[in-house]
CSV table of C-alpha atoms in Angstrom, one decimal:
chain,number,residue,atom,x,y,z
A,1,UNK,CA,-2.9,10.0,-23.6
A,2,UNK,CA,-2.1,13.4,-21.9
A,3,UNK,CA,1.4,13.9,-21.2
A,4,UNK,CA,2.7,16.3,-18.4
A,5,UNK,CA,5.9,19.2,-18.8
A,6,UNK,CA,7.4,21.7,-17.1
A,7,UNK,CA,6.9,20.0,-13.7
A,8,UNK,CA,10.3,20.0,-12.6
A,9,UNK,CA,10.5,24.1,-11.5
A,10,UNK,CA,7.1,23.4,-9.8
A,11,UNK,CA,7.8,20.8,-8.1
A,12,UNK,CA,10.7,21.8,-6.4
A,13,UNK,CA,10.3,25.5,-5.8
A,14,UNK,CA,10.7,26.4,-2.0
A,15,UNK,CA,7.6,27.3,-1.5
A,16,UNK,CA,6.5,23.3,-2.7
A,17,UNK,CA,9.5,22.4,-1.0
A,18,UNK,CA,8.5,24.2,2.4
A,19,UNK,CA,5.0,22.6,1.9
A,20,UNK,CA,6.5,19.1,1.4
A,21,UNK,CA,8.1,19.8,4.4
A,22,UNK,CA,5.3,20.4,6.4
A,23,UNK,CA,3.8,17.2,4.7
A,24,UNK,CA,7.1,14.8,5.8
A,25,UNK,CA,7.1,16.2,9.7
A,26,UNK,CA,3.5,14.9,10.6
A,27,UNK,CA,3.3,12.5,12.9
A,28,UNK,CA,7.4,12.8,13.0
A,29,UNK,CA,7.4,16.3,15.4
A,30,UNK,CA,9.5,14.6,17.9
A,31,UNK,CA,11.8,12.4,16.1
A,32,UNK,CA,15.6,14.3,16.5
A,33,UNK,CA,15.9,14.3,12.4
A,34,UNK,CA,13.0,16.2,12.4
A,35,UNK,CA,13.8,18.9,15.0
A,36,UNK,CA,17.3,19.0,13.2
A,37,UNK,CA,16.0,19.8,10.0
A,38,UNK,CA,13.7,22.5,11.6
A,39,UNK,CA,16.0,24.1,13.7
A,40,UNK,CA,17.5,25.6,10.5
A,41,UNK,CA,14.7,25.2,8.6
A,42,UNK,CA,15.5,28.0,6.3
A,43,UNK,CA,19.2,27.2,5.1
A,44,UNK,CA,17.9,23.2,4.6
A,45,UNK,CA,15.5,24.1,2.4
A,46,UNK,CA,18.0,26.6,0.7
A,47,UNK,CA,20.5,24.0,0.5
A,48,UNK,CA,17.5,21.2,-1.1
A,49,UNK,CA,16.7,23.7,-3.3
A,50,UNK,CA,20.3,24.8,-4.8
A,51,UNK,CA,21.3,21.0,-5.2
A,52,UNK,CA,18.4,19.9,-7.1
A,53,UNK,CA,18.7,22.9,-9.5
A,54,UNK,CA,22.4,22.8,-9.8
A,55,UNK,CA,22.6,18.7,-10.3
A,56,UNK,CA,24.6,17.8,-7.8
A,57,UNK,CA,21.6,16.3,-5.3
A,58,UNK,CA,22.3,13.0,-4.3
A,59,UNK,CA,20.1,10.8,-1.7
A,60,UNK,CA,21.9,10.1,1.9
A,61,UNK,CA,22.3,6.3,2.5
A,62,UNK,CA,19.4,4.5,3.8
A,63,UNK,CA,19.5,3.1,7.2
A,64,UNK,CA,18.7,-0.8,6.8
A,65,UNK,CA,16.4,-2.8,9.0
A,66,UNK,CA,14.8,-5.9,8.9
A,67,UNK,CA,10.9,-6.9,10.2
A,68,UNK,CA,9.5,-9.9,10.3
A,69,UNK,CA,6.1,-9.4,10.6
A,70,UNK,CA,3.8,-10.2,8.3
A,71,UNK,CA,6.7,-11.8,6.8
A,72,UNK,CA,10.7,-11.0,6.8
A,73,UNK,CA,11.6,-8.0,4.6
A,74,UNK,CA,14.6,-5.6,4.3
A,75,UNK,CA,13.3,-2.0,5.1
A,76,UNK,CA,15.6,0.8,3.6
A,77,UNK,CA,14.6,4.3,5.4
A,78,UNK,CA,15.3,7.2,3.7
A,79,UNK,CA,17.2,10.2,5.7
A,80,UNK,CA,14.5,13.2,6.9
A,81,UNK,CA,16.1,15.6,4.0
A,82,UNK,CA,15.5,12.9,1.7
A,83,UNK,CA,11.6,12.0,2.7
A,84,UNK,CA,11.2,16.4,2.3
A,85,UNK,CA,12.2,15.7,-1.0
A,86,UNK,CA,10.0,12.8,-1.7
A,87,UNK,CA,7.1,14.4,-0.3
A,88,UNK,CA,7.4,17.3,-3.2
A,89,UNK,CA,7.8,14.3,-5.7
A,90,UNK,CA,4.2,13.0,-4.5
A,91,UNK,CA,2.6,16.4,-4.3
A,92,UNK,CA,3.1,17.2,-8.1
A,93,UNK,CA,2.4,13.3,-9.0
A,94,UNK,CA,-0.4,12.2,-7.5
A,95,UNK,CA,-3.3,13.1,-8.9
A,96,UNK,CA,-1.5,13.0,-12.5
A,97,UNK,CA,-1.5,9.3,-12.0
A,98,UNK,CA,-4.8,8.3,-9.7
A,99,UNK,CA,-6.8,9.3,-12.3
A,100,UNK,CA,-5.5,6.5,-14.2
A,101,UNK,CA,-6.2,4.2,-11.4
A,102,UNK,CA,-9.1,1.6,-11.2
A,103,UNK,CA,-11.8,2.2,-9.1
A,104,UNK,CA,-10.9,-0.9,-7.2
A,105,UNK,CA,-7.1,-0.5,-6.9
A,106,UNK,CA,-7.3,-0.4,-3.4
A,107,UNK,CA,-3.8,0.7,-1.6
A,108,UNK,CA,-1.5,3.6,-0.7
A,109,UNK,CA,-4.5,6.2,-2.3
A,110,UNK,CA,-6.4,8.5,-0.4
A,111,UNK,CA,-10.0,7.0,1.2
A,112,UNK,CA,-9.4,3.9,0.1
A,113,UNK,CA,-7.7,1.2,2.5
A,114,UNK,CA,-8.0,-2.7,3.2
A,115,UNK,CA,-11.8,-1.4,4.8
A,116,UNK,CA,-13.0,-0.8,1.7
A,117,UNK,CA,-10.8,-3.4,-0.4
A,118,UNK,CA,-12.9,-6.1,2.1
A,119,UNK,CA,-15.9,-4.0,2.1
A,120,UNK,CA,-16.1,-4.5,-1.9
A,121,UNK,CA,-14.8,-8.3,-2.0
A,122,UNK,CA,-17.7,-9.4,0.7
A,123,UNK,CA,-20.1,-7.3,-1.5
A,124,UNK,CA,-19.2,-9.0,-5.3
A,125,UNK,CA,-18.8,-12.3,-3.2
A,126,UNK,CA,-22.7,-11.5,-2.1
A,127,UNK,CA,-23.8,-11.0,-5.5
A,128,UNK,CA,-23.0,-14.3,-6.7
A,129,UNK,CA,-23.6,-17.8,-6.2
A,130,UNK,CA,-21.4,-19.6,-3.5
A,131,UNK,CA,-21.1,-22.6,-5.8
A,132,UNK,CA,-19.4,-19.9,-8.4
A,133,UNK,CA,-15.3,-19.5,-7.4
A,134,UNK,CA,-12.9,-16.9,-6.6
A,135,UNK,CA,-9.7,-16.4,-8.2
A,136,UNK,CA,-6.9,-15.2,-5.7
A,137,UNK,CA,-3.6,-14.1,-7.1
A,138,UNK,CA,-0.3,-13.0,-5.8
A,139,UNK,CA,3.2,-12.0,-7.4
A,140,UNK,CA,6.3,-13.2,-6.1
A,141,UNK,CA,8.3,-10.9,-4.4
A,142,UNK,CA,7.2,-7.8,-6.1
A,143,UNK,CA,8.8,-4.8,-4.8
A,144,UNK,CA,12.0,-7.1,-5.4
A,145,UNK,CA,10.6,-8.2,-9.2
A,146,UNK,CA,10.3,-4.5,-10.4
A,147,UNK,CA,12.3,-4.0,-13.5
A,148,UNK,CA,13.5,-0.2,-13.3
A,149,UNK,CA,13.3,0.1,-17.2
A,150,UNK,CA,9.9,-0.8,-17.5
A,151,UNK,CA,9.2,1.6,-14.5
A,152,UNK,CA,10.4,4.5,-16.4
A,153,UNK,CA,8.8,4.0,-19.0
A,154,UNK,CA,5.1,3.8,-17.5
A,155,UNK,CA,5.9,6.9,-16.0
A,156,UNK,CA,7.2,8.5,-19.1
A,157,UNK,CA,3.7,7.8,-20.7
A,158,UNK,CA,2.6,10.3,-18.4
A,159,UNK,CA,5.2,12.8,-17.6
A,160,UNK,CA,8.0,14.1,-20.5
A,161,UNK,CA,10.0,16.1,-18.3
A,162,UNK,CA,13.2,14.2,-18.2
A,163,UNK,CA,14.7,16.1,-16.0
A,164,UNK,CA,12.1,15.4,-13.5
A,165,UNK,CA,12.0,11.8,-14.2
A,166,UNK,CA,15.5,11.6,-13.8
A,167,UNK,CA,15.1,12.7,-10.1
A,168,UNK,CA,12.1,10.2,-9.5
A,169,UNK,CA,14.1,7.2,-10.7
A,170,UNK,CA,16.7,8.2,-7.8
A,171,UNK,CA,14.4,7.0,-5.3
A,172,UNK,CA,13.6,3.7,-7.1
A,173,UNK,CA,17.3,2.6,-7.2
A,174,UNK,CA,18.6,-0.3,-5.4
A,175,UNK,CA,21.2,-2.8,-5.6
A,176,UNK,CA,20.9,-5.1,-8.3
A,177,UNK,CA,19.5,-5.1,-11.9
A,178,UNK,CA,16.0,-5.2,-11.0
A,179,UNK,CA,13.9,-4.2,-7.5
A,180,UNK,CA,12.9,-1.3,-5.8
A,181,UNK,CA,13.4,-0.3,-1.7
A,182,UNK,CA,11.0,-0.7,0.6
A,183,UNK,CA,10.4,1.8,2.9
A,184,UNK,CA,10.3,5.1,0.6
A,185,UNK,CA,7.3,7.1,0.7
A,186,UNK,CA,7.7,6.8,-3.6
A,187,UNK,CA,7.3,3.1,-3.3
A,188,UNK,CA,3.9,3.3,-2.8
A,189,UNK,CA,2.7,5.0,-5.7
A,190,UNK,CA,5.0,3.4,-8.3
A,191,UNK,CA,3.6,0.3,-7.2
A,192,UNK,CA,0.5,1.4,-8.6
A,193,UNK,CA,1.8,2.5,-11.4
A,194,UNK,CA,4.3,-0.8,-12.3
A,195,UNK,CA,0.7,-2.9,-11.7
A,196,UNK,CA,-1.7,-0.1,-13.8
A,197,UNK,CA,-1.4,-1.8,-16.9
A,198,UNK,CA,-2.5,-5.2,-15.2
A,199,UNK,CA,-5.7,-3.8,-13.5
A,200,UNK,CA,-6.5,-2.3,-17.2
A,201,UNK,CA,-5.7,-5.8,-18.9
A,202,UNK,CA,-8.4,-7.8,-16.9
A,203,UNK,CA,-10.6,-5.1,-16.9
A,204,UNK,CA,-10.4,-4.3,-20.6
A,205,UNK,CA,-9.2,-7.0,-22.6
A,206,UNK,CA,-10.3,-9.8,-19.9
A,207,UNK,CA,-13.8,-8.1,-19.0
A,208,UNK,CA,-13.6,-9.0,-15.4
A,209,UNK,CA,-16.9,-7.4,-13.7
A,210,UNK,CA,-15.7,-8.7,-10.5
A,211,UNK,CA,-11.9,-7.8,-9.7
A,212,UNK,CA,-10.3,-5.9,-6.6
A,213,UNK,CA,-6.0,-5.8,-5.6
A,214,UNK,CA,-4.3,-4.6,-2.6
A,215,UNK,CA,-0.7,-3.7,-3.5
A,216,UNK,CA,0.0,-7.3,-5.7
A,217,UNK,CA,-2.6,-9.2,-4.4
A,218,UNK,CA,-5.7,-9.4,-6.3
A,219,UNK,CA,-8.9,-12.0,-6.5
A,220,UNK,CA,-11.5,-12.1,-8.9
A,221,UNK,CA,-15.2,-13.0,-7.8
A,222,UNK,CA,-17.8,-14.8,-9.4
A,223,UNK,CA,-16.8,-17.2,-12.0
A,224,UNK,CA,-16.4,-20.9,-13.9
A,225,UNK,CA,-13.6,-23.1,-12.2
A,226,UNK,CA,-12.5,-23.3,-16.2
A,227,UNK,CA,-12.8,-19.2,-16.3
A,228,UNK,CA,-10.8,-19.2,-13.4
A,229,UNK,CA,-8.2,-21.3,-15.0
A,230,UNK,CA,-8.1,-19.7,-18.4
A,231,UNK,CA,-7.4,-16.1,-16.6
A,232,UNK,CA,-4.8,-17.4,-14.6
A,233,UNK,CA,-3.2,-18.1,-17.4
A,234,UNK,CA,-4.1,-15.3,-19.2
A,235,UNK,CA,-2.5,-12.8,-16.4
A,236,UNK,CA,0.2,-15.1,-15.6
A,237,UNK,CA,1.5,-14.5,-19.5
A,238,UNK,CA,0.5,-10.9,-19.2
A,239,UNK,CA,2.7,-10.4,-15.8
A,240,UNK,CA,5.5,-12.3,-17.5
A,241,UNK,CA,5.9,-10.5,-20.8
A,242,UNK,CA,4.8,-7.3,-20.0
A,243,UNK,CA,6.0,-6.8,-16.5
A,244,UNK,CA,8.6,-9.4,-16.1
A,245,UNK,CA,6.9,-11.0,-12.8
A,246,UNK,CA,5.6,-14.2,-11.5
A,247,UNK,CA,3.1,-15.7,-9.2
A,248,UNK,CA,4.0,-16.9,-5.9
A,249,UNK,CA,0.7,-18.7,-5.7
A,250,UNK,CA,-2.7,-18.8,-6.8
A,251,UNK,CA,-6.0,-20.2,-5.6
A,252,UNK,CA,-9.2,-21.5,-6.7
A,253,UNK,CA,-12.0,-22.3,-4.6
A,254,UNK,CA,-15.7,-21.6,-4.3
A,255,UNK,CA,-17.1,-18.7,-3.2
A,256,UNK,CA,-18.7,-20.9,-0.1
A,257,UNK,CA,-15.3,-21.5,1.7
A,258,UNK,CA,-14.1,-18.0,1.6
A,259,UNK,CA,-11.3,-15.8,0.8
A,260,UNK,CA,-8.3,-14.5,2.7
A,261,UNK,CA,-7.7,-11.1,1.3
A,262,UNK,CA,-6.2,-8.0,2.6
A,263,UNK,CA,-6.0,-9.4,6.4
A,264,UNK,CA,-9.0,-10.8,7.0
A,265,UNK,CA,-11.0,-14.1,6.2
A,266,UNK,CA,-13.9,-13.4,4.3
A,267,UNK,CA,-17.8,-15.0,3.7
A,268,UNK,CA,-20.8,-13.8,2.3
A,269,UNK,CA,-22.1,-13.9,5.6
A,270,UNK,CA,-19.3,-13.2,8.0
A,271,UNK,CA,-16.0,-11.8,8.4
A,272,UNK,CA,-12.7,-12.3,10.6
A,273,UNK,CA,-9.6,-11.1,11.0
A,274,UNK,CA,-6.7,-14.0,10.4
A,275,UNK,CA,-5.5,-15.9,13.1
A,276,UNK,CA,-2.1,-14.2,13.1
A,277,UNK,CA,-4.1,-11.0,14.3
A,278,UNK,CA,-5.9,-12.6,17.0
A,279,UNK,CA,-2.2,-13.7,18.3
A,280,UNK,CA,-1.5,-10.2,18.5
A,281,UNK,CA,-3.9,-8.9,20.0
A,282,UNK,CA,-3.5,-11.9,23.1
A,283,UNK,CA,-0.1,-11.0,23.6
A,284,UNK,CA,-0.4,-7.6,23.4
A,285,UNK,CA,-3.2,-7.8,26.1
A,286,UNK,CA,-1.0,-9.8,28.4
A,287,UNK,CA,2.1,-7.0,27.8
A,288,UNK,CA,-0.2,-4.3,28.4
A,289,UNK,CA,0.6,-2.7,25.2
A,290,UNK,CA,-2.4,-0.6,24.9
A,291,UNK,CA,-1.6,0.8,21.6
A,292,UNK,CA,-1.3,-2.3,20.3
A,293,UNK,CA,-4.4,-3.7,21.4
A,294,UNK,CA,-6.2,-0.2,19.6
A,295,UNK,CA,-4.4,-0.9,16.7
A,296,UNK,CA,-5.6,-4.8,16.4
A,297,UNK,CA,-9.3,-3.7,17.8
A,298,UNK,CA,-9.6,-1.2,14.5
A,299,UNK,CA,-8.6,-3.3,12.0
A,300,UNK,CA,-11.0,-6.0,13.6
A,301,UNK,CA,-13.8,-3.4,13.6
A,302,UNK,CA,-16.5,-4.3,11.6
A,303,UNK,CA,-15.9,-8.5,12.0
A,304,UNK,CA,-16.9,-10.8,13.3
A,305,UNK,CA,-13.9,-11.4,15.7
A,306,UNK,CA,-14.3,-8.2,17.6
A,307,UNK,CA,-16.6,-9.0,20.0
A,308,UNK,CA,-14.7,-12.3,20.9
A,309,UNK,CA,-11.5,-10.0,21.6
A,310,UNK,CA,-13.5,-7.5,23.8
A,311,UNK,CA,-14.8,-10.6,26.0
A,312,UNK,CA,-11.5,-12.0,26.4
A,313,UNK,CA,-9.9,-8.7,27.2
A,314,UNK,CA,-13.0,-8.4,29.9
A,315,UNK,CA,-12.1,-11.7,31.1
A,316,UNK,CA,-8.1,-11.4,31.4
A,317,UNK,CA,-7.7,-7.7,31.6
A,318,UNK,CA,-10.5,-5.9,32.6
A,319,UNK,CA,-8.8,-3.0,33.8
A,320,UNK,CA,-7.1,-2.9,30.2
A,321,UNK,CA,-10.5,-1.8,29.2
A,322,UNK,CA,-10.6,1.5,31.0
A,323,UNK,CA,-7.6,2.4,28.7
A,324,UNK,CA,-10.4,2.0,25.6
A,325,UNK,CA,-12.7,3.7,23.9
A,326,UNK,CA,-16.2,3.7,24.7
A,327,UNK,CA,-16.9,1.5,21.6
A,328,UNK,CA,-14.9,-1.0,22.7
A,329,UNK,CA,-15.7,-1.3,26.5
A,330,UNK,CA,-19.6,-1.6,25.9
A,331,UNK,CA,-18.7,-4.8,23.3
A,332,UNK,CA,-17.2,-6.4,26.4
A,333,UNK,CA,-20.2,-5.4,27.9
A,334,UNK,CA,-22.9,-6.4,25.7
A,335,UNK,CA,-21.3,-8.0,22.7
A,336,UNK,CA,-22.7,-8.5,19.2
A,337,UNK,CA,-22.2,-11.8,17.3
């Protein structure tokens, strides 16, 4: 396996740094932190630059926040300083470590996304039999499960600058022994790095044909119930001893009821988005909230459920529709099943 030096004086020279900033402000042009940082642009890149070389760079503290939807999670967000900094971590790293990556590792890489993660399971789920099953797999609390040590070292199999390691792991600290924040642009990809070695055991060692995972959940298409059974336990010992994780749950069931996988409910035939979604999208039609309602209509593109929202938003809020794009304002019109 290649291993990658001398990325440290690369990675944070200004003019990566400058990039990186250019990188962290999109989408972000009017947030204060942002015009802060830019309205001495030159001395904060300076000032990045002479802490990280001279060793005495330390992160600002997050600022905390809770969500609750899809489900409640502590959110730690990083200062704008901090994200700059991250952002020049990601430009040097990425494609070191996607070409590792399964072809159907599905999140937080570039044109890929839960269209194409649903896109491929409806397609091996089309291939098969209905009366074969699916295996559906998900890891308890996983950003909170990470073990830092094991971390390191994946990443050490592909980079042996310490130094510059030593800067990465900054941004996976947290309280405790074990986790990692949620909410750093860094999360992402050492996500996919802590669950590389899983993807390449049931591909490799397992022979899966079939297999696709968003983030840490995963289903396999297209086998034996006792197949199913004898992988689960297969990965379950895998995740244990190798990654020090667990499963929150798993499921078995035939490929003729369906999986729910990446946000949407999924057939051979059809496809919808979850139930949770189709709340949202009522009550963000009754608020008005416009954006809201975009958001919901693109994720449902492509499903079955689309053209059920466009009638009722024709048939509660018709004037909501103006506020559209053209796509969705002729599917209130003339709507396809």
């Amino acid at each position: 396996m290649k291993r990658y030096g001398n990325l440290f004086e690369s990675a944070f020279s200004k003019e990566n740094l400058y990039d990186a900033y250019l990188d962290a402000r999109k989408g972000k042009r009017k947030k204060r932190a942002t015009f802060e940082f830019e309205n001495n642009l030159g001395a904060n890149i300076q000032d990045l630059y002479d802490r990280v070389h001279d060793g005495t760079y330390t992160p600002d503290p997050y600022f905390k926040f809770t969500v609750y939807e899809p489900k409640e999670r502590l959110i730690h967000a990083p200062s704008f300083r901090d994200i700059v900094l991250q952002h020049a971590i990601y430009r040097t790293i990425y494609d070191i470590f996607d070409r590792s990556f399964i072809s159907t590792s599905f999140a937080c890489r570039k044109g890929y996304g839960t269209h194409k993660a649903s896109d491929y399971a409806q397609q091996m789920m089309r291939q098969c039999d209905p009366e074969l099953y699916t295996l559906k797999l998900d890891i308890k609390k996983f950003f909170y499960s990470i073990n830092r040590k094991v971390l390191r070292s994946l990443i050490e199999r592909k980079i042996k600058d310490s130094k510059f390691v030593n800067i990465m792991m900054v941004f996976a600290e947290k309280e405790g022994d074990v986790g990692m924040p949620i909410g750093n642009l860094l999360s992402q990809i050492y996500a996919l790095i802590y669950l590389n070695p899983l993807d390449h055991f049931i591909k490799r060692e397992l022979h899966v044909e079939r297999y696709a995972r968003y983030v840490d959940d995963s289903v396999i298409i297209g086998l034996a119930k006792d197949q199913c059974v004898s992988m689960r336990d297969a990965i379950g010992e895998f995740l244990l001893h190798k990654l020090h994780l667990t499963f929150s749950k798993t499921s078995i069931q035939k490929i003729q009821k369906g999986i729910n996988f990446v946000g949407y409910r999924t057939w051979q035939g059809k496809r919808f988005i979850r139930k949770h979604s189709l709340y949202k999208f009522s009550k963000a039609l009754r608020a008005g909230n416009v954006k809201a309602m975009a958001s919901i209509a693109g994720h449902a593109k492509r499903t079955a459920s689309l053209p059920y929202m466009m009638r009722k938003a024709r048939d509660l809020a018709p004037h909501m529709l103006n506020t559209l794009p053209n796509y969705y304002r002729l599917l209130s019109i003339n709507p396809v099943a």
